[in-house]
Amino acid sequence: MSFPPVSEQLKVIRRGVEKIVPEEELESKLKKSLETQTPLRVKYGIDPTAADVHLGHTVPLRKMRQFQELGHQAVIIIGNATAMVGDPSGRDEARSKRLSEADVEANAQYYLEQVGKVIDLEKAEVHRNGDWFGKMSLVDILNLCGKVTVAQLLSRDDFAKRMKAEVPIFLHECLYPIMQAWDSVMIRADIELGGTEQLYSFMLARDLQKDQELQQQIGVMSPILVGTDGTRRMGKSLGNYIGISEEPYEMMKKFMQLPDDVMKMYFELLTDIDLDEVKDILAGHPKDAKIRLAQTVIGQYWDNDSGVQAASRWQKEIGEGGLPTDIPEKAISRQQLNEDGCMQAAQLLKQLGLVPSTSQANQRIQGGAVFTLVDGEKTAVADRSEWIALADGMIVRAGKKAWAKVRLEESS
RNA sequence: GGGGGUGUACCCAAGCGGCCAACGGGGUCAGACUGUAAAUCUGAUGGCUUAGCCUUCGUAGGUUCGAAUCCUGCCGCCCCCA
């Protein structure tokens, strides 16, 4: 294994990274690694609390891949123990549900599969932190706790905020950063990757490493990727994420709905496109920039063709206002119709699954979002009690994102 | 263990015996405008067999012709004291 020169390594490492602490130590570590031809141990921990890996997770993961390409050792920690606790970082309330061990293990498997799309799993070490936490006795744990003061814990910004807002802080949450830091001790991390919200845990890891007379790790922190709403961090629970296992066209649609001003961040953190080129791309029409962004990222998780196809499909169906190609078919039994083969509008929308309730059906109709399409002929629906004559293959729309095709069935 | 505070729809937050399916803001949804971006404007935002009906204001009871509003028990959260 040969390593590129330190300056080159630094350039790669610094892209899309907000904070490196302590900054100076990174260079000396890299130098030493080069001299001794020893790869650095680069840690990234994930808690298998939910099954989907989204673009937010890929930011540090991509960084890890870069480290791998530079010849360093990737160390993935599956937080099967910490998952039971829940990371309080950046949260304004505790996680509500606790997961079972079986859930966690299932998530972990699926996680790894997805992580493999970003980094080279073959060359990575994978550990489960339950392996060491499971063996600790209460005394061991208390010993560990003896290294941290409550004041230190409460100085964290997220806890401070919660205190102020009178939102509960649970004791187990306080242990979380300690556990995470202990992981670093156990695997002898040289570098830990994560978002900026991890600062506290990263520093705590240094303290514990020092206490154990080990090399101290360096925190390489990426900015937190904002979600598709353009304001809050990307997260499953906020429903503003793009999952890396989503279908290309689904991803495409989400990308195109991004607010313009997050594009710069997305380009920087999610693609390898040279930053000068990114500047040029962003100087052009935002729509084109977005298509380029979407194509590139989709290409990473599927393949180039899929990205291009998704883009052209978007252009046709949405950019030019055409019909969606994948309108789901819904069966309606003739039994449900009156003797003239009609059904009331609100009922129809509900039967087709376009709306969850009658009230919402009414709202859509009143809002002018509903029309039917038979042989290319559009008919607006204006009243919820209007009787609609159904025909096989009729298309019903109840808003931009709600389409259905009717399939009439004889009564069973 | 003691004292005080608080619990309203997705979130924040009014309401404090009838005019309350519940003000206002945020969010969300739909429409116009657009590049299914932003901004702006309009409407909607418990459910239903929809000029009406049914179920909601932590929870269980009670008082009352009538309660989100009053009383009691219980539960959760926050703060202070020990």
PDB file of N, CA and C in Angstrom, chain A residues 263-334:
ATOM      1  N   MET A 263     -28.589  23.472  -3.421  1.00  0.00           N
ATOM      2  CA  MET A 263     -27.857  22.735  -4.451  1.00  0.00           C
ATOM      3  C   MET A 263     -26.351  22.776  -4.263  1.00  0.00           C
ATOM      4  N   LYS A 264     -25.863  23.942  -3.884  1.00  0.00           N
ATOM      5  CA  LYS A 264     -24.423  24.073  -3.722  1.00  0.00           C
ATOM      6  C   LYS A 264     -23.922  23.035  -2.720  1.00  0.00           C
ATOM      7  N   MET A 265     -24.625  22.964  -1.611  1.00  0.00           N
ATOM      8  CA  MET A 265     -24.249  22.013  -0.576  1.00  0.00           C
ATOM      9  C   MET A 265     -24.338  20.577  -1.090  1.00  0.00           C
ATOM     10  N   TYR A 266     -25.376  20.287  -1.796  1.00  0.00           N
ATOM     11  CA  TYR A 266     -25.553  18.933  -2.310  1.00  0.00           C
ATOM     12  C   TYR A 266     -24.431  18.567  -3.277  1.00  0.00           C
ATOM     13  N   PHE A 267     -24.114  19.483  -4.155  1.00  0.00           N
ATOM     14  CA  PHE A 267     -23.026  19.211  -5.097  1.00  0.00           C
ATOM     15  C   PHE A 267     -21.727  18.935  -4.345  1.00  0.00           C
ATOM     16  N   GLU A 268     -21.480  19.764  -3.366  1.00  0.00           N
ATOM     17  CA  GLU A 268     -20.214  19.659  -2.663  1.00  0.00           C
ATOM     18  C   GLU A 268     -20.124  18.381  -1.854  1.00  0.00           C
ATOM     19  N   LEU A 269     -21.210  18.038  -1.195  1.00  0.00           N
ATOM     20  CA  LEU A 269     -21.161  16.902  -0.283  1.00  0.00           C
ATOM     21  C   LEU A 269     -21.519  15.568  -0.923  1.00  0.00           C
ATOM     22  N   LEU A 270     -22.245  15.611  -1.998  1.00  0.00           N
ATOM     23  CA  LEU A 270     -22.755  14.348  -2.536  1.00  0.00           C
ATOM     24  C   LEU A 270     -22.154  13.941  -3.870  1.00  0.00           C
ATOM     25  N   THR A 271     -21.371  14.819  -4.465  1.00  0.00           N
ATOM     26  CA  THR A 271     -20.770  14.447  -5.741  1.00  0.00           C
ATOM     27  C   THR A 271     -19.266  14.673  -5.677  1.00  0.00           C
ATOM     28  N   ASP A 272     -18.585  14.167  -6.711  1.00  0.00           N
ATOM     29  CA  ASP A 272     -17.144  14.390  -6.799  1.00  0.00           C
ATOM     30  C   ASP A 272     -16.820  15.461  -7.829  1.00  0.00           C
ATOM     31  N   ILE A 273     -17.849  16.086  -8.354  1.00  0.00           N
ATOM     32  CA  ILE A 273     -17.614  17.094  -9.386  1.00  0.00           C
ATOM     33  C   ILE A 273     -16.722  18.197  -8.823  1.00  0.00           C
ATOM     34  N   ASP A 274     -15.737  18.557  -9.604  1.00  0.00           N
ATOM     35  CA  ASP A 274     -14.778  19.572  -9.191  1.00  0.00           C
ATOM     36  C   ASP A 274     -15.500  20.872  -8.815  1.00  0.00           C
ATOM     37  N   LEU A 275     -15.042  21.478  -7.743  1.00  0.00           N
ATOM     38  CA  LEU A 275     -15.777  22.621  -7.217  1.00  0.00           C
ATOM     39  C   LEU A 275     -15.829  23.818  -8.175  1.00  0.00           C
ATOM     40  N   ASP A 276     -14.801  23.965  -9.007  1.00  0.00           N
ATOM     41  CA  ASP A 276     -14.844  25.039  -9.999  1.00  0.00           C
ATOM     42  C   ASP A 276     -15.945  24.775 -11.006  1.00  0.00           C
ATOM     43  N   GLU A 277     -16.052  23.511 -11.361  1.00  0.00           N
ATOM     44  CA  GLU A 277     -17.094  23.153 -12.315  1.00  0.00           C
ATOM     45  C   GLU A 277     -18.470  23.357 -11.697  1.00  0.00           C
ATOM     46  N   VAL A 278     -18.572  23.052 -10.437  1.00  0.00           N
ATOM     47  CA  VAL A 278     -19.840  23.247  -9.743  1.00  0.00           C
ATOM     48  C   VAL A 278     -20.256  24.712  -9.845  1.00  0.00           C
ATOM     49  N   LYS A 279     -19.293  25.569  -9.683  1.00  0.00           N
ATOM     50  CA  LYS A 279     -19.582  26.996  -9.760  1.00  0.00           C
ATOM     51  C   LYS A 279     -20.189  27.343 -11.118  1.00  0.00           C
ATOM     52  N   ASP A 280     -19.606  26.784 -12.153  1.00  0.00           N
ATOM     53  CA  ASP A 280     -20.129  27.030 -13.500  1.00  0.00           C
ATOM     54  C   ASP A 280     -21.545  26.491 -13.653  1.00  0.00           C
ATOM     55  N   ILE A 281     -21.728  25.289 -13.127  1.00  0.00           N
ATOM     56  CA  ILE A 281     -23.049  24.672 -13.251  1.00  0.00           C
ATOM     57  C   ILE A 281     -24.092  25.539 -12.569  1.00  0.00           C
ATOM     58  N   LEU A 282     -23.747  26.016 -11.398  1.00  0.00           N
ATOM     59  CA  LEU A 282     -24.712  26.804 -10.632  1.00  0.00           C
ATOM     60  C   LEU A 282     -24.964  28.168 -11.262  1.00  0.00           C
ATOM     61  N   ALA A 283     -24.026  28.611 -12.103  1.00  0.00           N
ATOM     62  CA  ALA A 283     -24.215  29.901 -12.745  1.00  0.00           C
ATOM     63  C   ALA A 283     -25.271  29.796 -13.847  1.00  0.00           C
ATOM     64  N   GLY A 284     -25.508  28.595 -14.333  1.00  0.00           N
ATOM     65  CA  GLY A 284     -26.501  28.410 -15.384  1.00  0.00           C
ATOM     66  C   GLY A 284     -27.914  28.357 -14.821  1.00  0.00           C
ATOM     67  N   HIS A 285     -28.833  27.864 -15.626  1.00  0.00           N
ATOM     68  CA  HIS A 285     -30.219  27.787 -15.165  1.00  0.00           C
ATOM     69  C   HIS A 285     -30.340  26.775 -14.029  1.00  0.00           C
ATOM     70  N   PRO A 286     -30.992  27.175 -12.953  1.00  0.00           N
ATOM     71  CA  PRO A 286     -31.112  26.302 -11.781  1.00  0.00           C
ATOM     72  C   PRO A 286     -31.748  24.953 -12.108  1.00  0.00           C
ATOM     73  N   LYS A 287     -32.667  24.965 -13.040  1.00  0.00           N
ATOM     74  CA  LYS A 287     -33.326  23.716 -13.386  1.00  0.00           C
ATOM     75  C   LYS A 287     -32.322  22.728 -13.982  1.00  0.00           C
ATOM     76  N   ASP A 288     -31.475  23.233 -14.863  1.00  0.00           N
ATOM     77  CA  ASP A 288     -30.471  22.356 -15.467  1.00  0.00           C
ATOM     78  C   ASP A 288     -29.485  21.861 -14.431  1.00  0.00           C
ATOM     79  N   ALA A 289     -29.140  22.756 -13.526  1.00  0.00           N
ATOM     80  CA  ALA A 289     -28.206  22.381 -12.464  1.00  0.00           C
ATOM     81  C   ALA A 289     -28.804  21.259 -11.640  1.00  0.00           C
ATOM     82  N   LYS A 290     -30.073  21.376 -11.380  1.00  0.00           N
ATOM     83  CA  LYS A 290     -30.728  20.382 -10.558  1.00  0.00           C
ATOM     84  C   LYS A 290     -30.780  19.032 -11.267  1.00  0.00           C
ATOM     85  N   ILE A 291     -31.041  19.092 -12.553  1.00  0.00           N
ATOM     86  CA  ILE A 291     -31.069  17.846 -13.316  1.00  0.00           C
ATOM     87  C   ILE A 291     -29.699  17.186 -13.275  1.00  0.00           C
ATOM     88  N   ARG A 292     -28.671  18.006 -13.444  1.00  0.00           N
ATOM     89  CA  ARG A 292     -27.311  17.474 -13.408  1.00  0.00           C
ATOM     90  C   ARG A 292     -27.020  16.823 -12.056  1.00  0.00           C
ATOM     91  N   LEU A 293     -27.410  17.513 -11.017  1.00  0.00           N
ATOM     92  CA  LEU A 293     -27.203  17.006  -9.666  1.00  0.00           C
ATOM     93  C   LEU A 293     -27.911  15.671  -9.470  1.00  0.00           C
ATOM     94  N   ALA A 294     -29.177  15.654  -9.844  1.00  0.00           N
ATOM     95  CA  ALA A 294     -29.985  14.450  -9.663  1.00  0.00           C
ATOM     96  C   ALA A 294     -29.386  13.291 -10.443  1.00  0.00           C
ATOM     97  N   GLN A 295     -29.074  13.557 -11.697  1.00  0.00           N
ATOM     98  CA  GLN A 295     -28.490  12.509 -12.542  1.00  0.00           C
ATOM     99  C   GLN A 295     -27.228  11.928 -11.935  1.00  0.00           C
ATOM    100  N   THR A 296     -26.386  12.816 -11.452  1.00  0.00           N
ATOM    101  CA  THR A 296     -25.113  12.370 -10.908  1.00  0.00           C
ATOM    102  C   THR A 296     -25.318  11.488  -9.691  1.00  0.00           C
ATOM    103  N   VAL A 297     -26.155  11.933  -8.793  1.00  0.00           N
ATOM    104  CA  VAL A 297     -26.337  11.163  -7.567  1.00  0.00           C
ATOM    105  C   VAL A 297     -27.072   9.851  -7.842  1.00  0.00           C
ATOM    106  N   ILE A 298     -28.081   9.908  -8.674  1.00  0.00           N
ATOM    107  CA  ILE A 298     -28.804   8.676  -9.008  1.00  0.00           C
ATOM    108  C   ILE A 298     -27.823   7.683  -9.630  1.00  0.00           C
ATOM    109  N   GLY A 299     -26.942   8.203 -10.468  1.00  0.00           N
ATOM    110  CA  GLY A 299     -25.931   7.367 -11.107  1.00  0.00           C
ATOM    111  C   GLY A 299     -25.050   6.641 -10.103  1.00  0.00           C
ATOM    112  N   GLN A 300     -24.833   7.256  -8.966  1.00  0.00           N
ATOM    113  CA  GLN A 300     -23.974   6.627  -7.950  1.00  0.00           C
ATOM    114  C   GLN A 300     -24.630   5.396  -7.341  1.00  0.00           C
ATOM    115  N   TYR A 301     -25.936   5.437  -7.222  1.00  0.00           N
ATOM    116  CA  TYR A 301     -26.604   4.349  -6.521  1.00  0.00           C
ATOM    117  C   TYR A 301     -27.288   3.362  -7.452  1.00  0.00           C
ATOM    118  N   TRP A 302     -27.484   3.753  -8.682  1.00  0.00           N
ATOM    119  CA  TRP A 302     -28.015   2.826  -9.676  1.00  0.00           C
ATOM    120  C   TRP A 302     -26.950   2.700 -10.753  1.00  0.00           C
ATOM    121  N   ASP A 303     -27.203   3.356 -11.883  1.00  0.00           N
ATOM    122  CA  ASP A 303     -26.149   3.446 -12.875  1.00  0.00           C
ATOM    123  C   ASP A 303     -26.427   4.663 -13.738  1.00  0.00           C
ATOM    124  N   ASN A 304     -25.490   5.012 -14.562  1.00  0.00           N
ATOM    125  CA  ASN A 304     -25.621   6.226 -15.347  1.00  0.00           C
ATOM    126  C   ASN A 304     -26.900   6.287 -16.160  1.00  0.00           C
ATOM    127  N   ASP A 305     -27.204   5.172 -16.817  1.00  0.00           N
ATOM    128  CA  ASP A 305     -28.399   5.144 -17.651  1.00  0.00           C
ATOM    129  C   ASP A 305     -29.647   5.472 -16.860  1.00  0.00           C
ATOM    130  N   SER A 306     -29.734   4.880 -15.681  1.00  0.00           N
ATOM    131  CA  SER A 306     -30.912   5.116 -14.853  1.00  0.00           C
ATOM    132  C   SER A 306     -31.059   6.602 -14.559  1.00  0.00           C
ATOM    133  N   GLY A 307     -29.945   7.238 -14.302  1.00  0.00           N
ATOM    134  CA  GLY A 307     -29.974   8.664 -14.018  1.00  0.00           C
ATOM    135  C   GLY A 307     -30.483   9.443 -15.222  1.00  0.00           C
ATOM    136  N   VAL A 308     -29.955   9.125 -16.369  1.00  0.00           N
ATOM    137  CA  VAL A 308     -30.347   9.839 -17.583  1.00  0.00           C
ATOM    138  C   VAL A 308     -31.816   9.581 -17.908  1.00  0.00           C
ATOM    139  N   GLN A 309     -32.199   8.333 -17.764  1.00  0.00           N
ATOM    140  CA  GLN A 309     -33.595   8.003 -18.051  1.00  0.00           C
ATOM    141  C   GLN A 309     -34.550   8.710 -17.111  1.00  0.00           C
ATOM    142  N   ALA A 310     -34.197   8.696 -15.840  1.00  0.00           N
ATOM    143  CA  ALA A 310     -35.055   9.361 -14.858  1.00  0.00           C
ATOM    144  C   ALA A 310     -35.205  10.830 -15.227  1.00  0.00           C
ATOM    145  N   ALA A 311     -34.106  11.432 -15.645  1.00  0.00           N
ATOM    146  CA  ALA A 311     -34.143  12.848 -15.993  1.00  0.00           C
ATOM    147  C   ALA A 311     -35.044  13.101 -17.200  1.00  0.00           C
ATOM    148  N   SER A 312     -34.920  12.261 -18.212  1.00  0.00           N
ATOM    149  CA  SER A 312     -35.715  12.540 -19.398  1.00  0.00           C
ATOM    150  C   SER A 312     -37.191  12.253 -19.129  1.00  0.00           C
ATOM    151  N   ARG A 313     -37.413  11.272 -18.279  1.00  0.00           N
ATOM    152  CA  ARG A 313     -38.808  10.993 -17.940  1.00  0.00           C
ATOM    153  C   ARG A 313     -39.417  12.164 -17.173  1.00  0.00           C
ATOM    154  N   TRP A 314     -38.626  12.711 -16.290  1.00  0.00           N
ATOM    155  CA  TRP A 314     -39.116  13.863 -15.532  1.00  0.00           C
ATOM    156  C   TRP A 314     -39.459  15.002 -16.473  1.00  0.00           C
ATOM    157  N   GLN A 315     -38.543  15.243 -17.403  1.00  0.00           N
ATOM    158  CA  GLN A 315     -38.711  16.311 -18.370  1.00  0.00           C
ATOM    159  C   GLN A 315     -40.046  16.152 -19.109  1.00  0.00           C
ATOM    160  N   LYS A 316     -40.318  14.922 -19.522  1.00  0.00           N
ATOM    161  CA  LYS A 316     -41.502  14.662 -20.317  1.00  0.00           C
ATOM    162  C   LYS A 316     -42.770  14.752 -19.483  1.00  0.00           C
ATOM    163  N   GLU A 317     -42.751  14.078 -18.350  1.00  0.00           N
ATOM    164  CA  GLU A 317     -43.990  13.961 -17.592  1.00  0.00           C
ATOM    165  C   GLU A 317     -44.310  15.170 -16.741  1.00  0.00           C
ATOM    166  N   ILE A 318     -43.277  15.800 -16.266  1.00  0.00           N
ATOM    167  CA  ILE A 318     -43.541  16.898 -15.361  1.00  0.00           C
ATOM    168  C   ILE A 318     -43.131  18.230 -15.971  1.00  0.00           C
ATOM    169  N   GLY A 319     -41.930  18.261 -16.517  1.00  0.00           N
ATOM    170  CA  GLY A 319     -41.470  19.490 -17.133  1.00  0.00           C
ATOM    171  C   GLY A 319     -42.419  19.946 -18.237  1.00  0.00           C
ATOM    172  N   GLU A 320     -42.949  18.989 -19.003  1.00  0.00           N
ATOM    173  CA  GLU A 320     -43.838  19.354 -20.097  1.00  0.00           C
ATOM    174  C   GLU A 320     -45.293  19.050 -19.784  1.00  0.00           C
ATOM    175  N   GLY A 321     -45.542  18.684 -18.561  1.00  0.00           N
ATOM    176  CA  GLY A 321     -46.921  18.509 -18.127  1.00  0.00           C
ATOM    177  C   GLY A 321     -47.652  17.320 -18.712  1.00  0.00           C
ATOM    178  N   GLY A 322     -46.925  16.308 -19.110  1.00  0.00           N
ATOM    179  CA  GLY A 322     -47.586  15.126 -19.659  1.00  0.00           C
ATOM    180  C   GLY A 322     -48.196  14.279 -18.555  1.00  0.00           C
ATOM    181  N   LEU A 323     -48.806  13.175 -18.978  1.00  0.00           N
ATOM    182  CA  LEU A 323     -49.363  12.267 -17.984  1.00  0.00           C
ATOM    183  C   LEU A 323     -48.255  11.424 -17.384  1.00  0.00           C
ATOM    184  N   PRO A 324     -48.397  11.075 -16.114  1.00  0.00           N
ATOM    185  CA  PRO A 324     -47.445  10.127 -15.542  1.00  0.00           C
ATOM    186  C   PRO A 324     -47.563   8.787 -16.272  1.00  0.00           C
ATOM    187  N   THR A 325     -46.483   8.058 -16.394  1.00  0.00           N
ATOM    188  CA  THR A 325     -46.559   6.776 -17.089  1.00  0.00           C
ATOM    189  C   THR A 325     -46.937   5.634 -16.159  1.00  0.00           C
ATOM    190  N   ASP A 326     -46.831   5.878 -14.886  1.00  0.00           N
ATOM    191  CA  ASP A 326     -47.073   4.755 -13.983  1.00  0.00           C
ATOM    192  C   ASP A 326     -48.303   4.972 -13.110  1.00  0.00           C
ATOM    193  N   ILE A 327     -49.387   5.378 -13.759  1.00  0.00           N
ATOM    194  CA  ILE A 327     -50.617   5.568 -12.996  1.00  0.00           C
ATOM    195  C   ILE A 327     -51.102   4.215 -12.497  1.00  0.00           C
ATOM    196  N   PRO A 328     -51.273   4.084 -11.202  1.00  0.00           N
ATOM    197  CA  PRO A 328     -51.695   2.790 -10.675  1.00  0.00           C
ATOM    198  C   PRO A 328     -53.146   2.485 -11.051  1.00  0.00           C
ATOM    199  N   GLU A 329     -53.387   1.233 -11.337  1.00  0.00           N
ATOM    200  CA  GLU A 329     -54.747   0.809 -11.670  1.00  0.00           C
ATOM    201  C   GLU A 329     -55.472   0.403 -10.402  1.00  0.00           C
ATOM    202  N   LYS A 330     -56.715   0.790 -10.317  1.00  0.00           N
ATOM    203  CA  LYS A 330     -57.500   0.393  -9.151  1.00  0.00           C
ATOM    204  C   LYS A 330     -58.788  -0.248  -9.628  1.00  0.00           C
ATOM    205  N   ALA A 331     -59.085  -1.378  -9.038  1.00  0.00           N
ATOM    206  CA  ALA A 331     -60.298  -2.076  -9.438  1.00  0.00           C
ATOM    207  C   ALA A 331     -61.509  -1.510  -8.717  1.00  0.00           C
ATOM    208  N   ILE A 332     -62.582  -1.342  -9.457  1.00  0.00           N
ATOM    209  CA  ILE A 332     -63.855  -0.943  -8.864  1.00  0.00           C
ATOM    210  C   ILE A 332     -64.880  -1.972  -9.338  1.00  0.00           C
ATOM    211  N   SER A 333     -65.623  -2.477  -8.390  1.00  0.00           N
ATOM    212  CA  SER A 333     -66.619  -3.472  -8.771  1.00  0.00           C
ATOM    213  C   SER A 333     -67.877  -2.769  -9.267  1.00  0.00           C
ATOM    214  N   ARG A 334     -68.472  -3.314 -10.309  1.00  0.00           N
ATOM    215  CA  ARG A 334     -69.680  -2.695 -10.868  1.00  0.00           C
ATOM    216  C   ARG A 334     -70.799  -2.642  -9.843  1.00  0.00           C
TER     217      ARG A 334
END
